[in-house]
Amino acid sequence: MVAGFTLLLSAWVGSNAAGFGPDEPANFVKEIGAGTGQWTGSPGRLAHPAFGSQPGAAERIDWINRNSRVYRLPAGLDPGAAGFPCDLFRNWLSARCLHRPHPHPPATHALSYVGTYEPYVYALPGAAMARANSALAALYTGRAVSALLVAGLLAVASAAAWEDRAGPTSQLGVLLAVSPMVLFMGSVLGTNGIEIAAALALYTLALRMGREAAAPRWTWPAAGVIGALLALSRPTGPAWVVLAPLLGLACAQRVPRQLAAAHHRHRAHRRRRGRIRARMAWLALPAAGIAATAAWEHAVQPHPRARWEVAVAGLHRLPVDAHAWTRQWVGVFGWGSIPMPAYAYWLWWGAVIVLVLVAFAVAPWRARLGLAAVLVVGAALAVALDVLVLRQTRFPVYGRYLLPLAVALPLTAGEILTRRAARLRTSTRAALQITVPPLVAAVHLIALWSDARRFATGVGGPVWFLSHAQWAPPAGWSPWLALTAAGTACLLACAALGALTARHTTRPDTHRPGIGSAASVDL
């Protein structure tokens, strides 16, 4: 599964046209600035703002200008001179406008309207980008670094979710949390994709620590490092760090008192105290990350003024926004302008709903309360962030901003099924293990193909676009489509493994407590 995610991330890095990640030119400039030590830049204003004449346009221009900073760019690394993106929202056109001579401009200055965002994580790909010899090379270098970070985070999530006695069932939540949008955002410039993947990994670690069986020792250092990365990634990062332990506590299993007493009797007091200190030391990393982000927010980042009339207008638009979020959480690519066919969204959400319903059906009452709390609290937080914070800037609220919140639902349902795997009917386990991975693989394939078709021929071109392509990524379409095929094949292999293991039902282990054990207390 990790190999499949990594291969699909690689396909997204190369096949997505230059500049067609959300706000990618602005993120390009910000990453070069952060990677060369220009953390704050210098104030600047948009030269030719164009936000129409609709209500709130003047406020949007003011907000953009308050967030804008100017950075020095090395020679050759000017995305404006490189001309990407082009024909941005004209989905009926191919990306052949990118086939133009690429000049090598001298060192210059450029404005980024994400200049006041936290620079800490921007600097990771930016340091590598600054050493490239052209803007196009810098863009693909930055994408590759971001994708590598995201692949590592998804590997941690997969390892944390795994449980030997549950087998492939333990991976279903992660499979349905890692939507095509997660991989797309993880393959473009900017920190939103890293934030999403880090939140996904941290939630999985928190849920793993809530099992009765002791979590592996590596989970605490991993939680500390990933929590710090998440806290430093974006202004909303600290909120997801705080949410992770609450999620773990809400879904934690209770340890029987007799077992807990025996456990403590046989553990040396000094050894226990040493482990607690070590764990607390790792928790200091996220705390330091939260402090650094809070300091930056206070010193540099402007904040919108909360207005009741804007919040009320946001509540009125909530049904329309919520419908858009459910699509964007699965996958709407480019600058929120390249959708998939409608059936792909139905397939994905159908699988998520089935996973949640099965988890609710087999869970004991405490687990049902935890799952319901995740759903209700997640929805409430999404609405609050929308109307009280994000919409106060007069900009639309994109689903990718709330995706770190949305991934908690499939992860929680998957964790419940992992803990209850021994009590699932063999036919139910077999159906889930055999059907979910191919469905996930199919939607990932549809996502990459829909995105590639838009750039090769435009959305009105033939479905089999290879012989009619007017634009192709570096090295042509063949290597990137080969990576896509290999990635989907890896996910299909998950179904094959599920079919091989489905008939081996997990039996209760009466000798030691844990998942499926007779001595365990259910959620």
Short mmCIF file of C-alpha atoms in Angstrom, two decimals:
data_model
loop_
_atom_site.label_atom_id
_atom_site.label_comp_id
_atom_site.label_asym_id
_atom_site.label_seq_id
_atom_site.Cartn_x
_atom_site.Cartn_y
_atom_site.Cartn_z
CA MET A 1 0.00 0.00 0.00
CA VAL A 2 2.82 2.40 0.83
CA ALA A 3 4.44 1.56 -2.51
CA GLY A 4 1.16 2.30 -4.25
CA PHE A 5 0.81 5.70 -2.59
CA THR A 6 4.44 6.57 -3.38
CA LEU A 7 4.11 5.62 -7.04
CA LEU A 8 0.88 7.58 -7.41
CA LEU A 9 2.47 10.61 -5.74
CA SER A 10 5.33 10.37 -8.24
CA ALA A 11 2.82 10.28 -11.10
CA TRP A 12 1.12 13.41 -9.78
CA VAL A 13 4.46 15.23 -9.46
CA GLY A 14 5.30 14.78 -13.13
CA SER A 15 1.96 14.67 -14.94
CA ASN A 16 0.37 17.78 -13.42
CA ALA A 17 1.20 20.79 -15.60
CA ALA A 18 3.54 23.44 -14.21
CA GLY A 19 1.80 26.04 -12.08
CA PHE A 20 -1.49 24.14 -11.85
CA GLY A 21 -1.27 23.38 -8.15
CA PRO A 22 -3.42 25.76 -6.06
CA ASP A 23 -1.60 29.11 -5.79
CA GLU A 24 1.53 27.37 -7.03
CA PRO A 25 3.34 30.47 -8.44
CA ALA A 26 2.86 32.30 -5.12
CA ASN A 27 4.01 29.23 -3.19
CA PHE A 28 7.01 28.96 -5.56
CA VAL A 29 8.17 32.47 -4.65
CA LYS A 30 7.50 31.91 -0.94
CA GLU A 31 9.47 28.65 -0.90
CA ILE A 32 12.46 30.17 -2.67
CA GLY A 33 12.36 33.06 -0.20
CA ALA A 34 12.10 30.80 2.85
CA GLY A 35 14.75 28.43 1.49
CA THR A 36 17.23 31.30 1.06
CA GLY A 37 16.65 32.74 4.54
CA GLN A 38 14.22 35.51 3.55
CA TRP A 39 11.61 34.57 6.11
CA THR A 40 9.71 37.84 6.33
CA GLY A 41 10.47 39.40 2.95
CA SER A 42 9.48 43.02 2.42
CA PRO A 43 5.93 44.41 2.16
CA GLY A 44 4.42 44.65 -1.31
CA ARG A 45 1.12 45.19 -3.13
CA LEU A 46 -0.50 43.58 -6.14
CA ALA A 47 0.17 45.63 -9.25
CA HIS A 48 -3.05 44.74 -11.09
CA PRO A 49 -5.59 43.16 -8.72
CA ALA A 50 -8.65 41.74 -10.47
CA PHE A 51 -11.40 40.46 -8.20
CA GLY A 52 -14.45 41.71 -10.09
CA SER A 53 -17.06 44.13 -8.82
CA GLN A 54 -19.08 41.74 -6.63
CA PRO A 55 -19.54 42.53 -2.91
CA GLY A 56 -16.38 42.06 -0.90
CA ALA A 57 -13.95 42.56 -3.81
CA ALA A 58 -12.27 45.56 -2.15
CA GLU A 59 -11.89 43.60 1.09
CA ARG A 60 -10.33 40.68 -0.77
CA ILE A 61 -7.80 43.01 -2.40
CA ASP A 62 -6.98 44.52 0.99
CA TRP A 63 -6.54 41.06 2.56
CA ILE A 64 -4.25 39.92 -0.28
CA ASN A 65 -2.11 43.03 0.02
CA ARG A 66 -1.80 42.59 3.79
CA ASN A 67 -0.49 39.07 3.20
CA SER A 68 1.87 39.96 0.34
CA ARG A 69 5.64 40.06 0.62
CA VAL A 70 8.41 40.57 -1.95
CA TYR A 71 11.41 38.21 -2.19
CA ARG A 72 14.69 38.19 -4.11
CA LEU A 73 14.85 35.33 -6.62
CA PRO A 74 18.11 33.89 -7.99
CA ALA A 75 18.83 34.11 -11.70
CA GLY A 76 16.57 31.90 -13.80
CA LEU A 77 14.04 31.24 -11.05
CA ASP A 78 11.23 33.62 -11.94
CA PRO A 79 7.89 31.77 -12.39
CA GLY A 80 6.38 34.82 -14.07
CA ALA A 81 9.04 34.83 -16.79
CA ALA A 82 8.60 31.05 -17.18
CA GLY A 83 4.94 31.64 -17.97
CA PHE A 84 3.21 29.14 -15.73
CA PRO A 85 0.37 28.64 -15.35
CA CYS A 86 -1.40 29.68 -18.54
CA ASP A 87 -5.03 29.32 -19.70
CA LEU A 88 -5.68 28.55 -16.06
CA PHE A 89 -9.45 28.16 -15.88
CA ARG A 90 -10.02 27.30 -19.55
CA ASN A 91 -10.54 23.59 -19.12
CA TRP A 92 -11.64 23.16 -22.72
CA LEU A 93 -8.08 24.01 -23.82
CA SER A 94 -4.95 21.91 -23.53
CA ALA A 95 -1.81 23.15 -21.79
CA ARG A 96 0.09 23.64 -25.06
CA CYS A 97 0.52 27.29 -24.06
CA LEU A 98 3.32 25.98 -21.82
CA HIS A 99 5.28 24.90 -24.91
CA ARG A 100 7.19 28.14 -25.25
CA PRO A 101 10.85 29.10 -24.97
CA HIS A 102 11.98 29.29 -21.36
CA PRO A 103 14.21 32.34 -20.85
CA HIS A 104 16.90 32.54 -18.21
CA PRO A 105 16.12 35.90 -16.57
CA PRO A 106 18.57 37.64 -14.26
CA ALA A 107 18.08 37.76 -10.52
CA THR A 108 14.94 39.70 -9.73
CA HIS A 109 12.29 40.39 -7.11
CA ALA A 110 8.81 38.83 -7.09
CA LEU A 111 5.71 39.14 -4.94
CA SER A 112 3.99 36.29 -3.13
CA TYR A 113 0.51 36.75 -1.67
CA VAL A 114 1.22 33.97 0.86
CA GLY A 115 4.25 35.88 2.12
CA THR A 116 3.06 36.22 5.72
CA TYR A 117 2.45 32.47 6.14
CA GLU A 118 4.73 30.52 8.49
CA PRO A 119 8.04 29.94 6.63
CA TYR A 120 9.26 26.92 8.61
CA VAL A 121 8.01 24.10 6.38
CA TYR A 122 8.22 26.21 3.20
CA ALA A 123 11.99 26.25 3.71
CA LEU A 124 12.34 22.46 3.31
CA PRO A 125 11.62 22.27 -0.45
CA GLY A 126 12.74 25.88 -0.92
CA ALA A 127 16.35 25.12 0.04
CA ALA A 128 16.51 22.49 -2.73
CA MET A 129 14.64 24.66 -5.25
CA ALA A 130 17.08 27.55 -4.86
CA ARG A 131 19.86 25.37 -6.28
CA ALA A 132 18.03 24.59 -9.55
CA ASN A 133 19.13 26.20 -12.81
CA SER A 134 15.66 27.01 -14.19
CA ALA A 135 12.20 27.79 -12.89
CA LEU A 136 10.79 24.55 -14.34
CA ALA A 137 13.52 22.46 -12.71
CA ALA A 138 12.95 24.27 -9.41
CA LEU A 139 9.23 23.59 -9.57
CA TYR A 140 9.66 19.84 -10.10
CA THR A 141 12.38 19.74 -7.44
CA GLY A 142 10.10 21.38 -4.89
CA ARG A 143 7.24 19.06 -5.81
CA ALA A 144 9.48 16.02 -5.41
CA VAL A 145 10.66 17.11 -1.95
CA SER A 146 7.08 17.72 -0.79
CA ALA A 147 5.93 14.38 -2.21
CA LEU A 148 8.80 12.60 -0.46
CA LEU A 149 7.74 14.10 2.89
CA VAL A 150 4.13 13.12 2.27
CA ALA A 151 5.10 9.57 1.28
CA GLY A 152 7.01 9.21 4.55
CA LEU A 153 4.03 10.48 6.55
CA LEU A 154 1.67 8.05 4.81
CA ALA A 155 4.11 5.22 5.51
CA VAL A 156 4.00 6.09 9.23
CA ALA A 157 0.18 6.11 9.11
CA SER A 158 0.10 2.70 7.45
CA ALA A 159 2.56 1.21 9.93
CA ALA A 160 0.69 2.65 12.91
CA ALA A 161 -2.65 1.33 11.68
CA TRP A 162 -1.36 -2.19 11.02
CA GLU A 163 -2.38 -5.00 13.35
CA ASP A 164 -1.24 -8.57 12.69
CA ARG A 165 -4.42 -10.23 13.89
CA ALA A 166 -6.64 -7.91 11.89
CA GLY A 167 -4.54 -8.23 8.74
CA PRO A 168 -5.56 -6.12 5.71
CA THR A 169 -8.69 -5.00 7.56
CA SER A 170 -6.48 -2.69 9.62
CA GLN A 171 -5.57 -0.69 6.51
CA LEU A 172 -9.08 0.10 5.27
CA GLY A 173 -9.37 3.37 7.20
CA VAL A 174 -6.06 4.66 5.85
CA LEU A 175 -6.98 3.59 2.31
CA LEU A 176 -10.17 5.65 2.40
CA ALA A 177 -8.54 8.60 4.20
CA VAL A 178 -5.88 8.94 1.49
CA SER A 179 -8.12 10.27 -1.27
CA PRO A 180 -6.80 11.44 -4.66
CA MET A 181 -6.99 14.99 -3.29
CA VAL A 182 -4.57 14.08 -0.49
CA LEU A 183 -2.03 12.81 -3.03
CA PHE A 184 -2.60 15.72 -5.41
CA MET A 185 -2.07 18.28 -2.64
CA GLY A 186 0.98 16.35 -1.46
CA SER A 187 2.56 16.60 -4.91
CA VAL A 188 2.33 20.36 -5.55
CA LEU A 189 4.14 23.33 -4.07
CA GLY A 190 2.86 24.66 -0.77
CA THR A 191 2.41 23.32 2.75
CA ASN A 192 -1.28 22.37 2.64
CA GLY A 193 -0.52 18.85 1.40
CA ILE A 194 2.11 18.31 4.09
CA GLU A 195 -0.37 19.58 6.70
CA ILE A 196 -3.03 17.10 5.52
CA ALA A 197 -0.65 14.12 5.49
CA ALA A 198 0.85 15.06 8.87
CA ALA A 199 -2.61 15.34 10.45
CA LEU A 200 -3.56 11.96 8.96
CA ALA A 201 -0.41 10.34 10.37
CA LEU A 202 -0.77 11.96 13.80
CA TYR A 203 -4.43 10.91 14.11
CA THR A 204 -3.46 7.33 13.22
CA LEU A 205 -0.74 7.34 15.86
CA ALA A 206 -3.16 8.71 18.48
CA LEU A 207 -5.71 6.01 17.64
CA ARG A 208 -3.00 3.34 17.79
CA MET A 209 -1.97 4.49 21.26
CA GLY A 210 -5.57 4.07 22.35
CA ARG A 211 -5.59 0.31 21.79
CA GLU A 212 -5.28 -2.06 24.70
CA ALA A 213 -2.18 -3.67 23.22
CA ALA A 214 0.83 -1.50 24.03
CA ALA A 215 1.90 0.75 21.18
CA PRO A 216 5.39 0.17 19.75
CA ARG A 217 8.07 2.39 21.22
CA TRP A 218 8.66 4.14 17.91
CA THR A 219 5.18 5.64 17.93
CA TRP A 220 6.09 8.21 20.60
CA PRO A 221 9.11 9.69 18.75
CA ALA A 222 7.06 9.60 15.54
CA ALA A 223 4.19 11.46 17.20
CA GLY A 224 6.59 14.07 18.58
CA VAL A 225 8.32 14.77 15.27
CA ILE A 226 5.12 14.68 13.19
CA GLY A 227 3.27 16.82 15.74
CA ALA A 228 6.00 19.45 15.49
CA LEU A 229 5.92 19.35 11.68
CA LEU A 230 2.14 19.71 11.71
CA ALA A 231 2.21 22.61 14.16
CA LEU A 232 4.75 24.45 12.01
CA SER A 233 3.06 23.81 8.66
CA ARG A 234 0.18 26.31 8.58
CA PRO A 235 -1.82 28.58 10.91
CA THR A 236 -4.38 25.80 11.45
CA GLY A 237 -1.68 23.20 12.21
CA PRO A 238 -1.72 23.70 16.01
CA ALA A 239 -5.48 23.06 16.05
CA TRP A 240 -4.99 19.62 14.49
CA VAL A 241 -2.16 18.85 16.96
CA VAL A 242 -4.50 19.55 19.87
CA LEU A 243 -7.29 17.56 18.21
CA ALA A 244 -5.16 14.40 17.83
CA PRO A 245 -4.91 13.39 21.54
CA LEU A 246 -8.59 14.25 22.01
CA LEU A 247 -9.41 11.87 19.17
CA GLY A 248 -7.27 9.18 20.77
CA LEU A 249 -8.94 9.65 24.16
CA ALA A 250 -12.44 9.64 22.68
CA CYS A 251 -11.79 6.28 21.03
CA ALA A 252 -9.49 4.72 23.64
CA GLN A 253 -10.12 1.22 24.95
CA ARG A 254 -10.47 0.71 28.69
CA VAL A 255 -7.90 -1.53 30.36
CA PRO A 256 -9.47 -3.93 32.91
CA ARG A 257 -8.57 -2.98 36.46
CA GLN A 258 -7.20 -6.44 37.25
CA LEU A 259 -4.91 -6.37 34.24
CA ALA A 260 -3.84 -2.81 34.96
CA ALA A 261 -3.01 -3.69 38.57
CA ALA A 262 -1.00 -6.74 37.51
CA HIS A 263 0.72 -4.66 34.85
CA HIS A 264 1.82 -2.07 37.39
CA ARG A 265 2.89 -4.64 39.97
CA HIS A 266 5.30 -6.26 37.55
CA ARG A 267 6.81 -3.04 36.24
CA ALA A 268 9.74 -1.55 38.08
CA HIS A 269 8.95 1.93 39.34
CA ARG A 270 12.18 3.44 38.06
CA ARG A 271 11.74 1.98 34.58
CA ARG A 272 8.17 3.24 34.39
CA ARG A 273 9.21 6.71 35.48
CA GLY A 274 11.99 6.75 32.87
CA ARG A 275 9.60 5.86 30.08
CA ILE A 276 7.14 8.53 31.15
CA ARG A 277 9.92 11.12 31.11
CA ALA A 278 11.02 10.00 27.65
CA ARG A 279 7.48 10.30 26.35
CA MET A 280 7.04 13.73 27.88
CA ALA A 281 10.31 14.79 26.22
CA TRP A 282 8.93 13.81 22.81
CA LEU A 283 5.73 15.73 23.52
CA ALA A 284 7.87 18.84 24.00
CA LEU A 285 8.46 18.95 20.24
CA PRO A 286 4.82 19.64 19.28
CA ALA A 287 4.62 22.13 22.15
CA ALA A 288 7.63 23.99 20.75
CA GLY A 289 6.07 23.91 17.27
CA ILE A 290 2.82 25.37 18.57
CA ALA A 291 4.77 28.10 20.40
CA ALA A 292 6.76 28.98 17.25
CA THR A 293 3.60 29.21 15.13
CA ALA A 294 1.82 31.27 17.79
CA ALA A 295 4.78 33.67 17.91
CA TRP A 296 4.77 34.06 14.13
CA GLU A 297 1.00 34.58 14.05
CA HIS A 298 1.30 37.30 16.67
CA ALA A 299 4.27 39.07 15.10
CA VAL A 300 3.70 38.77 11.35
CA GLN A 301 0.42 37.25 10.21
CA PRO A 302 -2.55 39.63 9.82
CA HIS A 303 -5.92 38.46 11.08
CA PRO A 304 -9.37 39.24 9.70
CA ARG A 305 -11.84 41.15 11.82
CA ALA A 306 -14.78 38.93 12.81
CA ARG A 307 -18.05 40.40 11.54
CA TRP A 308 -21.45 38.98 12.37
CA GLU A 309 -22.97 39.82 8.97
CA VAL A 310 -20.23 37.87 7.17
CA ALA A 311 -20.79 34.89 9.47
CA VAL A 312 -24.54 34.96 8.77
CA ALA A 313 -23.91 35.13 5.03
CA GLY A 314 -21.56 32.15 5.40
CA LEU A 315 -24.27 30.18 7.21
CA HIS A 316 -26.68 30.89 4.36
CA ARG A 317 -24.14 29.57 1.87
CA LEU A 318 -23.34 26.53 3.96
CA PRO A 319 -25.39 23.98 1.92
CA VAL A 320 -23.62 25.03 -1.28
CA ASP A 321 -20.22 25.04 0.41
CA ALA A 322 -20.76 21.65 2.04
CA HIS A 323 -21.62 20.10 -1.32
CA ALA A 324 -18.43 21.57 -2.78
CA TRP A 325 -16.35 20.31 0.17
CA THR A 326 -17.54 16.72 -0.24
CA ARG A 327 -16.28 16.77 -3.83
CA GLN A 328 -13.06 18.62 -3.02
CA TRP A 329 -12.22 16.19 -0.20
CA VAL A 330 -12.17 13.40 -2.80
CA GLY A 331 -10.60 15.35 -5.64
CA VAL A 332 -11.09 18.59 -7.58
CA PHE A 333 -7.71 19.43 -9.06
CA GLY A 334 -5.88 22.41 -10.52
CA TRP A 335 -6.99 25.60 -8.80
CA GLY A 336 -10.22 23.92 -7.69
CA SER A 337 -11.32 23.80 -11.33
CA ILE A 338 -10.68 20.26 -12.66
CA PRO A 339 -13.28 17.77 -11.39
CA MET A 340 -13.61 14.04 -11.89
CA PRO A 341 -16.68 12.33 -13.36
CA ALA A 342 -19.59 12.39 -10.90
CA TYR A 343 -19.61 8.62 -10.42
CA ALA A 344 -16.07 8.73 -8.94
CA TYR A 345 -17.35 10.81 -5.99
CA TRP A 346 -20.28 8.46 -5.48
CA LEU A 347 -17.94 5.46 -5.45
CA TRP A 348 -15.61 7.00 -2.87
CA TRP A 349 -18.26 8.31 -0.50
CA GLY A 350 -20.25 5.11 -0.88
CA ALA A 351 -17.23 3.16 0.36
CA VAL A 352 -16.67 5.59 3.27
CA ILE A 353 -20.34 5.37 4.30
CA VAL A 354 -20.26 1.56 4.19
CA LEU A 355 -17.09 1.53 6.31
CA VAL A 356 -18.67 3.85 8.90
CA LEU A 357 -21.94 1.87 9.01
CA VAL A 358 -20.15 -1.46 9.45
CA ALA A 359 -17.98 0.04 12.19
CA PHE A 360 -21.06 1.44 13.93
CA ALA A 361 -22.85 -1.91 13.67
CA VAL A 362 -20.06 -3.99 15.22
CA ALA A 363 -18.85 -1.46 17.79
CA PRO A 364 -19.86 -1.54 21.46
CA TRP A 365 -21.70 1.47 22.85
CA ARG A 366 -18.59 3.42 23.91
CA ALA A 367 -17.09 3.12 20.44
CA ARG A 368 -20.38 4.21 18.88
CA LEU A 369 -20.37 7.30 21.05
CA GLY A 370 -16.78 8.02 20.01
CA LEU A 371 -17.57 7.62 16.31
CA ALA A 372 -20.65 9.81 16.63
CA ALA A 373 -18.58 12.43 18.48
CA VAL A 374 -16.01 12.45 15.68
CA LEU A 375 -18.76 13.07 13.14
CA VAL A 376 -20.62 15.74 15.11
CA VAL A 377 -17.58 17.60 16.49
CA GLY A 378 -15.86 17.46 13.09
CA ALA A 379 -18.90 19.00 11.38
CA ALA A 380 -19.18 21.69 14.07
CA LEU A 381 -15.49 22.59 13.79
CA ALA A 382 -15.75 22.75 9.99
CA VAL A 383 -18.69 25.17 10.21
CA ALA A 384 -16.96 27.28 12.87
CA LEU A 385 -13.72 27.55 10.87
CA ASP A 386 -15.74 28.42 7.79
CA VAL A 387 -17.98 31.19 9.07
CA LEU A 388 -15.90 32.59 11.94
CA VAL A 389 -12.38 32.50 10.49
CA LEU A 390 -11.83 31.63 6.83
CA ARG A 391 -14.86 33.34 5.30
CA GLN A 392 -14.07 36.55 7.22
CA THR A 393 -11.38 37.19 4.60
CA ARG A 394 -14.15 37.34 1.94
CA PHE A 395 -12.55 34.43 0.08
CA PRO A 396 -14.32 31.12 -0.54
CA VAL A 397 -13.48 28.26 1.78
CA TYR A 398 -11.92 25.40 -0.17
CA GLY A 399 -12.30 21.82 0.96
CA ARG A 400 -8.53 21.36 1.13
CA TYR A 401 -8.40 23.72 4.12
CA LEU A 402 -10.71 21.37 6.06
CA LEU A 403 -9.32 18.09 4.75
CA PRO A 404 -7.11 17.60 7.88
CA LEU A 405 -10.42 17.46 9.75
CA ALA A 406 -12.28 15.22 7.28
CA VAL A 407 -9.72 12.37 7.34
CA ALA A 408 -10.55 11.66 11.00
CA LEU A 409 -13.85 9.96 10.09
CA PRO A 410 -12.55 7.08 7.92
CA LEU A 411 -9.53 6.66 10.20
CA THR A 412 -11.76 6.27 13.26
CA ALA A 413 -14.09 3.83 11.51
CA GLY A 414 -11.10 1.83 10.29
CA GLU A 415 -9.62 1.71 13.81
CA ILE A 416 -12.89 0.34 15.22
CA LEU A 417 -12.95 -2.41 12.58
CA THR A 418 -9.32 -3.23 13.40
CA ARG A 419 -10.15 -3.67 17.07
CA ARG A 420 -13.29 -5.68 16.29
CA ALA A 421 -11.81 -7.75 13.47
CA ALA A 422 -12.09 -10.97 15.48
CA ARG A 423 -15.83 -10.45 15.83
CA LEU A 424 -16.53 -9.61 12.20
CA ARG A 425 -18.14 -12.30 10.12
CA THR A 426 -15.75 -13.93 7.70
CA SER A 427 -17.96 -12.89 4.78
CA THR A 428 -17.98 -9.25 5.95
CA ARG A 429 -14.21 -9.13 6.32
CA ALA A 430 -13.77 -10.78 2.94
CA ALA A 431 -16.15 -8.34 1.25
CA LEU A 432 -14.38 -5.30 2.73
CA GLN A 433 -10.85 -6.57 2.08
CA ILE A 434 -11.59 -7.59 -1.50
CA THR A 435 -13.78 -4.69 -2.66
CA VAL A 436 -12.36 -1.54 -1.01
CA PRO A 437 -8.79 -1.64 -2.45
CA PRO A 438 -9.92 -2.08 -6.10
CA LEU A 439 -12.47 0.70 -5.68
CA VAL A 440 -9.80 2.98 -4.20
CA ALA A 441 -7.40 2.06 -7.01
CA ALA A 442 -10.07 2.78 -9.64
CA VAL A 443 -10.83 6.26 -8.28
CA HIS A 444 -7.12 7.11 -8.09
CA LEU A 445 -6.73 6.01 -11.71
CA ILE A 446 -9.76 8.07 -12.77
CA ALA A 447 -8.36 11.10 -10.93
CA LEU A 448 -4.96 11.00 -12.59
CA TRP A 449 -6.46 10.27 -16.00
CA SER A 450 -8.98 13.14 -15.73
CA ASP A 451 -6.24 15.57 -14.74
CA ALA A 452 -3.91 14.38 -17.51
CA ARG A 453 -6.62 14.58 -20.17
CA ARG A 454 -7.35 18.20 -19.31
CA PHE A 455 -3.71 19.16 -19.99
CA ALA A 456 -3.20 16.90 -23.01
CA THR A 457 -6.29 17.81 -25.04
CA GLY A 458 -8.73 19.73 -22.83
CA VAL A 459 -11.77 18.17 -21.20
CA GLY A 460 -13.58 17.95 -24.53
CA GLY A 461 -10.87 15.82 -26.10
CA PRO A 462 -11.02 12.06 -26.60
CA VAL A 463 -10.97 9.90 -23.49
CA TRP A 464 -7.98 8.00 -24.91
CA PHE A 465 -5.94 11.15 -25.40
CA LEU A 466 -2.43 9.77 -25.97
CA SER A 467 -2.53 9.88 -29.76
CA HIS A 468 -4.08 13.37 -29.75
CA ALA A 469 -2.03 15.02 -27.01
CA GLN A 470 -1.15 18.67 -27.65
CA TRP A 471 0.93 18.91 -24.47
CA ALA A 472 3.05 16.37 -22.64
CA PRO A 473 5.01 16.52 -19.36
CA PRO A 474 8.79 16.06 -19.24
CA ALA A 475 9.79 12.76 -20.93
CA GLY A 476 6.30 12.40 -22.44
CA TRP A 477 3.23 10.69 -21.06
CA SER A 478 4.58 7.13 -21.01
CA PRO A 479 6.67 7.16 -17.78
CA TRP A 480 4.03 9.00 -15.75
CA LEU A 481 1.21 6.75 -16.90
CA ALA A 482 3.45 3.76 -16.18
CA LEU A 483 3.86 5.04 -12.61
CA THR A 484 0.08 5.44 -12.41
CA ALA A 485 -0.45 1.87 -13.59
CA ALA A 486 2.15 0.54 -11.16
CA GLY A 487 0.60 2.46 -8.25
CA THR A 488 -2.90 1.18 -8.96
CA ALA A 489 -1.49 -2.35 -9.37
CA CYS A 490 -0.01 -2.12 -5.88
CA LEU A 491 -3.39 -1.14 -4.47
CA LEU A 492 -5.01 -4.01 -6.37
CA ALA A 493 -2.44 -6.30 -4.75
CA CYS A 494 -3.94 -5.25 -1.40
CA ALA A 495 -7.21 -6.82 -2.55
CA ALA A 496 -5.38 -9.98 -3.61
CA LEU A 497 -3.80 -10.25 -0.18
CA GLY A 498 -7.19 -9.62 1.37
CA ALA A 499 -8.68 -12.46 -0.65
CA LEU A 500 -5.89 -14.81 0.46
CA THR A 501 -6.30 -13.96 4.14
CA ALA A 502 -10.07 -13.50 4.30
CA ARG A 503 -10.83 -17.12 5.08
CA HIS A 504 -8.41 -17.14 8.04
CA THR A 505 -10.68 -15.77 10.74
CA THR A 506 -8.99 -14.18 13.74
CA ARG A 507 -9.58 -16.27 16.85
CA PRO A 508 -9.56 -14.89 20.40
CA ASP A 509 -6.25 -15.24 22.17
CA THR A 510 -6.87 -16.24 25.77
CA HIS A 511 -3.25 -15.96 26.80
CA ARG A 512 -2.56 -12.26 26.48
CA PRO A 513 -4.74 -9.17 26.26
CA GLY A 514 -5.13 -7.28 23.04
CA ILE A 515 -7.30 -7.04 20.00
CA GLY A 516 -9.73 -9.90 19.85
CA SER A 517 -8.67 -11.35 23.21
CA ALA A 518 -11.10 -12.88 25.65
CA ALA A 519 -9.61 -10.77 28.44
CA SER A 520 -10.05 -7.46 26.68
CA VAL A 521 -12.73 -4.92 27.42
CA ASP A 522 -14.43 -3.59 24.31
CA LEU A 523 -14.41 0.02 23.30
#
